[in-house]
Structures are given as C-alpha cells and as structure tokens.
Coordinates of C-alpha atoms and ligand atoms in Angstrom, one line a residue:
M1062 CA 107.3 94.0 88.6
E1063 CA 110.1 92.2 90.5
N1064 CA 108.7 91.2 93.9
P1065 CA 111.0 91.5 96.5
F1066 CA 109.0 90.6 99.6
K1067 CA 108.0 87.2 101.4
Y1068 CA 104.2 88.0 102.0
D1069 CA 101.7 90.3 100.9
S1070 CA 100.3 91.9 104.6
V1071 CA 96.4 90.5 104.0
E1072 CA 95.7 87.4 102.6
A1073 CA 93.3 85.5 102.1
L1074 CA 93.0 82.0 103.1
R1075 CA 90.1 80.6 101.1
E1076 CA 89.9 76.7 102.5
E1077 CA 90.2 78.3 106.2
R1078 CA 87.6 81.2 105.9
A1079 CA 90.0 83.4 107.3
V1080 CA 91.8 86.5 106.5
R1081 CA 95.6 86.3 107.2
I1082 CA 97.2 89.6 108.3
V1083 CA 100.7 89.7 109.7
D1084 CA 100.7 92.0 112.7
Q1085 CA 102.7 95.2 112.0
R1086 CA 102.7 96.3 115.7
L1087 CA 105.2 94.0 116.3
F1088 CA 107.7 94.9 113.5
P1089 CA 110.7 95.2 113.2
C1090 CA 111.6 92.5 115.7
H1091 CA 108.6 89.7 115.0
E1092 CA 106.9 88.6 111.9
E1093 CA 103.7 86.7 113.6
F1094 CA 100.9 86.0 111.5
L1095 CA 96.9 86.2 112.6
L1096 CA 94.1 84.4 111.3
L1097 CA 91.0 86.8 111.4
Y1098 CA 87.6 85.2 111.4
N1099 CA 84.7 87.5 112.0
E1100 CA 83.7 90.7 112.3
E1101 CA 85.2 91.8 115.7
D1102 CA 88.6 89.9 114.9
V1103 CA 88.4 92.4 111.5
Y1104 CA 87.1 95.5 113.6
D1105 CA 89.9 95.1 116.3
A1106 CA 93.0 94.5 113.7
I1107 CA 92.1 97.5 111.9
R1108 CA 91.5 99.8 115.0
K1109 CA 94.8 98.8 117.1
L1110 CA 96.8 99.3 113.8
K1111 CA 97.6 95.3 113.1
V1112 CA 96.8 95.9 109.4
R1113 CA 97.6 99.8 108.5
G1114 CA 97.4 101.9 105.3
A1115 CA 94.9 103.0 103.6
P1116 CA 94.5 100.2 100.7
A1117 CA 95.5 97.1 103.1
I1118 CA 92.8 98.6 105.4
G1119 CA 90.5 98.4 102.1
V1120 CA 91.5 94.8 101.5
C1121 CA 91.4 93.6 104.8
A1122 CA 88.0 94.8 105.3
A1123 CA 86.6 93.2 101.6
Y1124 CA 88.3 89.7 102.9
G1125 CA 86.9 90.3 106.3
I1126 CA 83.5 91.2 105.3
W1127 CA 83.7 87.6 103.1
A1128 CA 85.1 85.7 105.7
S1129 CA 82.5 87.0 108.5
V1130 CA 79.7 86.2 106.2
A1131 CA 81.1 82.8 105.4
N1132 CA 81.4 81.7 109.2
L1133 CA 77.6 82.9 110.3
S1134 CA 76.0 80.2 112.3
S1135 CA 73.4 78.8 109.8
G1136 CA 69.8 80.2 110.5
S1137 CA 70.6 83.4 111.0
G1138 CA 68.9 85.7 108.6
L1139 CA 71.8 86.7 105.9
A1140 CA 70.6 90.4 105.0
S1141 CA 70.6 92.0 108.4
E1142 CA 73.5 89.9 109.3
F1143 CA 75.4 91.6 106.5
D1144 CA 74.2 94.8 107.5
R1145 CA 75.8 94.2 110.7
I1146 CA 79.2 93.3 109.9
A1147 CA 79.6 95.9 107.4
G1148 CA 78.4 98.5 109.9
R1149 CA 80.9 97.1 112.4
I1150 CA 83.7 96.7 110.1
A1151 CA 83.3 100.5 108.4
S1152 CA 83.5 101.7 111.5
S1153 CA 86.7 100.6 112.7
R1154 CA 88.8 104.1 111.7
P1155 CA 87.2 107.1 110.1
T1156 CA 89.8 108.8 108.0
A1157 CA 91.1 106.6 105.2
V1158 CA 88.6 106.3 102.3
N1159 CA 89.4 102.9 101.4
L1160 CA 87.9 101.4 104.4
G1161 CA 84.0 103.1 103.2
W1162 CA 84.7 102.4 99.8
A1163 CA 85.4 98.5 100.2
V1164 CA 82.9 97.9 102.2
E1165 CA 80.1 99.8 100.4
R1166 CA 81.8 97.7 96.6
M1167 CA 81.3 94.2 99.2
N1168 CA 77.8 95.8 99.7
R1169 CA 76.8 96.2 96.5
C1170 CA 78.3 93.0 95.3
F1171 CA 76.3 91.4 98.2
R1172 CA 72.8 93.1 97.1
S1173 CA 73.5 91.7 93.5
A1174 CA 74.6 88.1 94.8
L1175 CA 71.3 88.2 97.3
D1176 CA 68.9 88.4 93.6
L1177 CA 70.7 86.0 91.9
Y1178 CA 71.1 83.2 94.4
G1179 CA 69.0 84.1 97.2
E1180 CA 69.8 82.6 100.5
D1181 CA 72.4 80.3 98.7
R1182 CA 75.4 81.3 101.0
E1183 CA 77.8 79.4 99.5
M1184 CA 76.8 80.9 96.2
V1185 CA 76.7 84.4 97.9
C1186 CA 80.1 83.7 99.6
D1187 CA 81.8 82.8 96.8
A1188 CA 80.6 85.9 95.2
L1189 CA 81.7 87.9 98.4
F1190 CA 85.2 86.1 98.0
E1191 CA 85.5 86.9 93.9
E1192 CA 84.8 90.7 94.7
A1193 CA 87.4 90.7 97.9
D1194 CA 90.0 89.2 95.3
A1195 CA 89.2 91.6 92.9
I1196 CA 89.7 94.4 94.6
K1197 CA 93.1 93.0 95.9
R1198 CA 94.1 91.9 92.3
E1199 CA 93.4 96.2 91.1
D1200 CA 94.6 97.4 94.0
I1201 CA 98.2 95.5 93.0
A1202 CA 97.6 96.7 89.5
M1203 CA 96.7 100.2 90.8
C1204 CA 100.5 100.4 92.6
E1205 CA 102.1 98.9 89.7
A1206 CA 100.4 102.0 87.5
I1207 CA 101.2 104.3 90.0
G1208 CA 105.1 103.0 90.5
R1209 CA 105.1 103.5 86.8
N1210 CA 104.1 107.0 86.7
G1211 CA 106.3 108.1 89.2
L1212 CA 109.1 106.1 87.9
S1213 CA 109.6 108.9 85.5
L1214 CA 110.1 111.4 88.3
F1215 CA 113.9 109.6 88.7
T1216 CA 115.6 111.7 85.8
R1217 CA 119.4 110.4 87.0
K1218 CA 120.9 107.8 89.3
G1219 CA 121.1 108.4 92.9
M1220 CA 118.2 110.9 93.9
G1221 CA 117.4 111.4 97.6
V1222 CA 113.6 111.0 98.7
L1223 CA 112.0 111.7 101.4
T1224 CA 109.5 109.5 103.1
H1225 CA 106.9 110.1 106.0
C1226 CA 104.7 107.5 107.9
N1227 CA 104.8 104.3 105.4
A1228 CA 103.2 103.9 102.2
G1229 CA 105.0 100.9 100.9
H1230 CA 104.4 97.2 100.6
F1231 CA 103.0 96.5 104.0
A1232 CA 100.3 99.3 103.9
V1233 CA 98.7 98.4 100.9
S1234 CA 98.1 95.1 98.4
R1235 CA 101.2 94.4 96.9
Y1236 CA 104.9 97.3 96.5
G1237 CA 103.5 100.7 98.0
T1238 CA 101.7 104.0 96.7
A1239 CA 105.0 106.6 97.6
L1240 CA 107.4 103.4 97.8
A1241 CA 106.0 101.5 94.8
P1242 CA 108.4 103.9 92.2
V1243 CA 111.0 103.7 94.3
Y1244 CA 111.1 99.8 94.2
M1245 CA 110.9 100.2 90.5
A1246 CA 113.6 102.8 90.0
Q1247 CA 115.7 100.1 92.4
S1248 CA 115.1 97.8 89.7
A1249 CA 115.9 100.2 86.6
G1250 CA 119.5 100.5 88.5
L1251 CA 119.1 104.4 89.4
E1252 CA 120.1 103.5 92.8
P1253 CA 117.4 106.0 94.3
R1254 CA 118.4 107.2 98.4
L1255 CA 115.3 107.0 100.5
F1256 CA 115.4 108.9 103.8
S1257 CA 112.8 107.9 106.0
D1258 CA 111.1 110.1 108.7
E1259 CA 110.4 107.9 112.1
T1260 CA 106.9 109.1 112.1
R1261 CA 106.2 109.4 115.7
P1262 CA 104.2 108.2 117.7
L1263 CA 103.8 105.0 116.2
H1264 CA 107.0 104.8 114.5
Q1265 CA 105.6 103.8 111.0
G1266 CA 108.7 104.7 109.8
S1267 CA 111.2 103.4 111.3
R1268 CA 109.5 100.2 112.4
I1269 CA 107.9 99.5 108.7
T1270 CA 108.9 101.6 105.9
M1271 CA 112.9 101.1 107.2
K1272 CA 112.1 97.4 107.3
E1273 CA 111.1 97.2 104.0
L1274 CA 113.5 99.2 102.4
M1275 CA 116.0 97.3 103.7
M1276 CA 114.1 94.0 102.8
A1277 CA 114.3 95.2 99.1
G1278 CA 117.9 96.1 99.4
V1279 CA 117.3 100.2 98.9
D1280 CA 119.5 102.4 100.0
A1281 CA 118.1 103.9 103.0
T1282 CA 118.4 106.1 106.0
L1283 CA 116.6 106.7 109.3
L1284 CA 115.6 110.3 110.9
C1285 CA 114.1 112.0 113.6
D1286 CA 111.0 113.9 112.4
S1287 CA 112.8 116.6 113.5
M1288 CA 115.3 116.7 111.4
V1289 CA 113.7 117.3 108.4
A1290 CA 114.6 120.7 107.8
S1291 CA 118.5 120.1 108.9
L1292 CA 118.4 117.6 106.3
M1293 CA 117.0 119.1 103.7
T1294 CA 119.4 122.6 104.0
K1295 CA 122.1 119.7 103.3
G1296 CA 120.7 119.5 99.5
E1297 CA 120.7 115.7 100.3
I1298 CA 116.6 115.7 99.1
D1299 CA 115.4 116.0 95.3
M1300 CA 111.5 115.4 96.2
V1301 CA 109.4 114.0 98.7
F1302 CA 106.9 110.9 98.2
V1303 CA 104.0 110.5 100.6
G1304 CA 101.0 108.4 100.6
C1305 CA 97.2 109.8 101.4
D1306 CA 94.4 108.7 103.3
R1307 CA 91.8 111.0 101.8
I1308 CA 92.1 113.5 99.1
A1309 CA 89.6 116.3 99.1
A1310 CA 88.1 117.6 95.7
N1311 CA 90.2 120.9 96.0
G1312 CA 93.5 118.3 96.7
D1313 CA 93.9 119.2 100.2
T1314 CA 95.4 115.9 101.6
A1315 CA 94.9 113.6 104.5
N1316 CA 98.2 111.6 105.3
K1317 CA 99.8 110.6 108.3
I1318 CA 100.6 113.2 110.9
G1319 CA 103.6 115.1 110.3
T1320 CA 103.2 115.2 107.0
C1321 CA 101.8 118.6 106.9
G1322 CA 105.1 119.9 108.5
V1323 CA 107.3 118.2 106.2
A1324 CA 105.5 119.6 103.4
L1325 CA 105.8 123.3 104.8
I1326 CA 109.2 122.7 105.0
A1327 CA 109.5 121.3 101.2
H1328 CA 107.8 124.3 99.9
H1329 CA 110.7 126.5 101.7
F1330 CA 113.7 124.4 99.9
G1331 CA 111.5 124.7 96.8
I1332 CA 111.6 120.9 96.9
P1333 CA 108.7 119.0 95.2
V1334 CA 106.3 117.3 97.3
Y1335 CA 104.4 114.6 95.6
V1336 CA 101.7 112.8 97.2
L1337 CA 100.7 109.0 95.9
G1338 CA 97.8 106.6 95.7
P1339 CA 94.8 105.5 94.0
S1340 CA 92.2 107.3 92.4
S1341 CA 89.6 105.8 94.7
T1342 CA 91.7 107.8 97.6
I1343 CA 90.0 110.9 96.0
D1344 CA 86.3 111.9 97.8
R1345 CA 84.6 114.0 95.4
C1346 CA 81.9 114.3 98.0
T1347 CA 84.3 116.0 100.7
P1348 CA 84.9 119.7 99.2
T1349 CA 88.0 120.3 101.0
G1350 CA 90.1 119.3 103.9
K1351 CA 88.7 120.9 106.6
D1352 CA 85.7 118.5 105.9
I1353 CA 88.0 115.4 106.6
V1354 CA 87.5 114.0 109.7
I1355 CA 90.7 112.9 111.5
E1356 CA 90.9 110.3 113.8
Q1357 CA 91.8 111.1 117.7
R1358 CA 94.0 108.1 118.9
D1359 CA 95.0 107.2 122.8
P1360 CA 97.5 109.2 124.6
S1361 CA 99.5 106.6 125.6
E1362 CA 101.3 106.0 122.3
V1363 CA 102.3 109.4 122.8
T1364 CA 103.2 108.7 126.2
E1365 CA 104.0 105.2 127.0
L1366 CA 103.2 102.6 124.2
Y1367 CA 107.5 102.0 122.8
F1368 CA 109.2 103.2 126.0
S1369 CA 110.6 101.4 128.6
E1370 CA 109.4 103.8 131.1
R1371 CA 106.9 106.7 130.7
M1372 CA 108.0 109.8 128.9
A1373 CA 106.0 112.1 130.1
P1374 CA 104.3 112.7 133.9
S1375 CA 101.1 110.5 134.7
G1376 CA 98.2 112.9 133.7
A1377 CA 99.8 115.2 131.1
K1378 CA 97.1 116.1 128.7
V1379 CA 97.8 114.6 125.1
Y1380 CA 97.3 115.9 121.7
N1381 CA 97.5 112.8 119.4
P1382 CA 95.7 113.1 116.2
A1383 CA 96.2 110.4 113.8
F1384 CA 96.5 112.3 110.5
D1385 CA 96.8 116.1 109.5
V1386 CA 95.9 117.8 106.1
T1387 CA 98.1 119.2 104.0
P1388 CA 96.5 122.6 102.1
A1389 CA 96.7 121.9 98.4
E1390 CA 99.1 124.8 97.4
F1391 CA 101.5 122.8 99.2
I1392 CA 101.3 119.5 97.1
T1393 CA 103.5 119.6 93.8
G1394 CA 101.6 116.8 91.9
I1395 CA 99.4 114.1 92.9
I1396 CA 100.4 110.5 91.7
T1397 CA 97.8 108.3 90.4
E1398 CA 97.3 105.1 88.8
K1399 CA 95.6 107.8 85.7
G1400 CA 98.9 109.7 85.5
I1401 CA 100.3 112.8 87.8
F1402 CA 98.2 115.7 88.2
H1403 CA 99.5 119.3 89.0
Y1404 CA 97.9 121.9 91.3
P1405 CA 95.6 123.6 91.2
Y1406 CA 93.2 120.5 92.1
N1407 CA 89.8 120.3 90.5
F1408 CA 88.4 116.7 91.3
L1409 CA 84.9 117.6 90.7
E1410 CA 85.6 118.1 87.2
N1411 CA 88.9 115.9 86.0
D1412 CA 89.9 112.6 86.8
Ligands
LIG1474 O1 97.7 105.0 110.4 P1 98.0 104.2 109.7 O2 99.6 103.8 109.6 O3 96.9 103.3 108.9 O4 98.5 105.6 108.8 C1 98.9 105.4 107.4 C2 99.3 106.1 106.6 O5 99.0 107.7 106.7 C3 99.4 106.2 105.4 O6 100.8 107.3 104.9 C4 98.5 106.1 104.0 O7 97.5 105.4 104.5 C5 99.0 105.8 102.6 S1 99.5 104.2 103.0 C6 99.6 103.6 101.4

C-alpha cells in the first residue's frame, strides 16, 4: 500500500537504544519528537497520551521494554529488573488490550532468551529488539489486511464514512485500523468522503484524524460530537468506521468515549457500524463489556486543557471516562485481519 505519511508514530533507534515517538499532544500545530530511554519515560509517554491509540501503545511498550533493558546499568539482576520494567510499563493505562498483550509477548521472549543466553545482556537485548520489531512489522501487515477487508465495503465512488476519535496512522504502527480501508479506497480512486467527530474532551478527531486525513489528501469534514444525529438525518453517512481498545468475547466493544452514542444514533437511522481492529484486541478472558475496566481521567481535561480560560466553575464535579462500551447488538460487523464477522459474535468458539 502507498504510504502517504512521512514518519510512523513509534520508531526504534537501535544505535541510540531509544524509542522515538511524535508527541501527539501537540498535534495539529506542532510536530515534536521525543526519545524514550527507560520505563519511566515510556510510562509517562503512554499515561499522558504523548503516544496513544491501542496498537501504537502496544508497539511503544514493546520497544520501550527493549530500550529500558538495554539501558540498565551493569550489575543489576536481569530477571528482577525485567519484571520491574515490564510491570511499570504494563500499569500505564488499563483499557487497551494491546498493552498487556505486547508486554506478555516480550515477557515470553525474555524468558526464552534467558534460557538460551543466560546473563549475556547483549544477546538478550538483541532478542528483545527482534521481538519488538516483529510486533511492529506484524501490526503493519495486520493494518494492511484490515484495510483490504474493509475496502470491500466501498461499493461505489464518494461514499460517506463517519469516524470517531483517531484509529488511523498515528494510533497504530502504520496506516491505521478504521482508516486503513479509507486510505486504500482513496488510492483506488473511490474518493471516500470522511466525517470526523472532534471527540471531546481530548479532541483526537479534530487534532489527529483531521490532520492525517488531510495529509493523505482525503476529502475530510470536521463536526462536533453533538452534530452526529443532524448529519445522519441529511443522508450524508453510508457507514461508521471506528477502532477498538478491547473487544469482549460477546462482541461488546470498548472504544473512545462517545463511540456508544454514535452507534446508537446510527442504529436508529439504519446506518451500519463497523469496528475495525487486530484480532489480538479480542479478549476471550473478558466475557462481556461489563467486565472491561474503563480508565477514568483527570477532570482538567474537561474543564481546562484545551481552553484559554477554564470552561467550568472551579471545583465543578466532573465525569471523565476515557472509553465507553458499545453493546454488541449495535455493531454491524467487526473487521479484523482475518475477515468481517457479523453479529451475534461468539469469540469463545470462533476466531
Ligand atoms: O485515549 P486514546 O486516544 O488512546 O484512545 C484511542 C481510541 O479509543 C482508539 O479509537 C482505539 O485505541 C483504536 S486505535 C487504532
């Protein structure tokens, strides 16, 4: 697939023993890169959303474990230090399944490298780097496969697609999940028309999705979250594409706060809603959406962060969950690298 982007959101600098990320908090006005060398840098970057989006968090965590181990001072016990590093990085955010999944994969790689190479740090670090790099390469291939599967839904020129939050290039290793089919449709001359919710309170839609759609030359229109129903009454939207942070075994899906509302409105208007993500986002140990832990975030994100003056009285009580859960019955299809699955979902038995 043609790559319209100059850089990836997460890259490893092997010689420097560092992870390079673009600070997504500063989008769309600034492009500043940060180097992460140890578990505290990585924890802080994930926690504060300098790097965000479920797959990008997983890739950053994997490279972050490699860099943290590579930068350990000599003399420290490798196994206990690894556990401390991995535990710290895994605790940075609770909802996206990719974080714990990537840390566990690095853990398995570390245990087998330790068996093979003992305390030979260089060899262990090389094995960790290769594993983290494989996670990124696989994620790129996964995005391409999701893109191909989603592309089959573009049955004519100029289709209108609504998206929420940012499940595009900057949220993953490359291209995106929800936005990969859009970029493919664009390359195929199908001229998709994208509509992006601004996605209060952190504005991933206006700051990040709009930036990357415009970089890729896609016809993109921004709307406030409160305008979705109005837009749908105009007949502008043919389908909704969103990403996912964790899919329960019954198909209930956690994604950016506001996704559930969009899905309910789309259901009312008979507009199909597709959740796009790698199959590793399906958490077979979580039976339903009720079992998903939803991250609660700082009230200042709602009252102050993106305003020049505060937008609520000082001391106002704030409700600020980062994600919500869309019940499976409001999701028309879940698109992974393996294909398109339709409701009802039973990921305990099927893949
Ligand atoms: O809090 P964020 O910005 O990390 O939330 C991101 C989302 O909810 C995305 O839609 C999801 O992670 C899918 S990213 C391909």
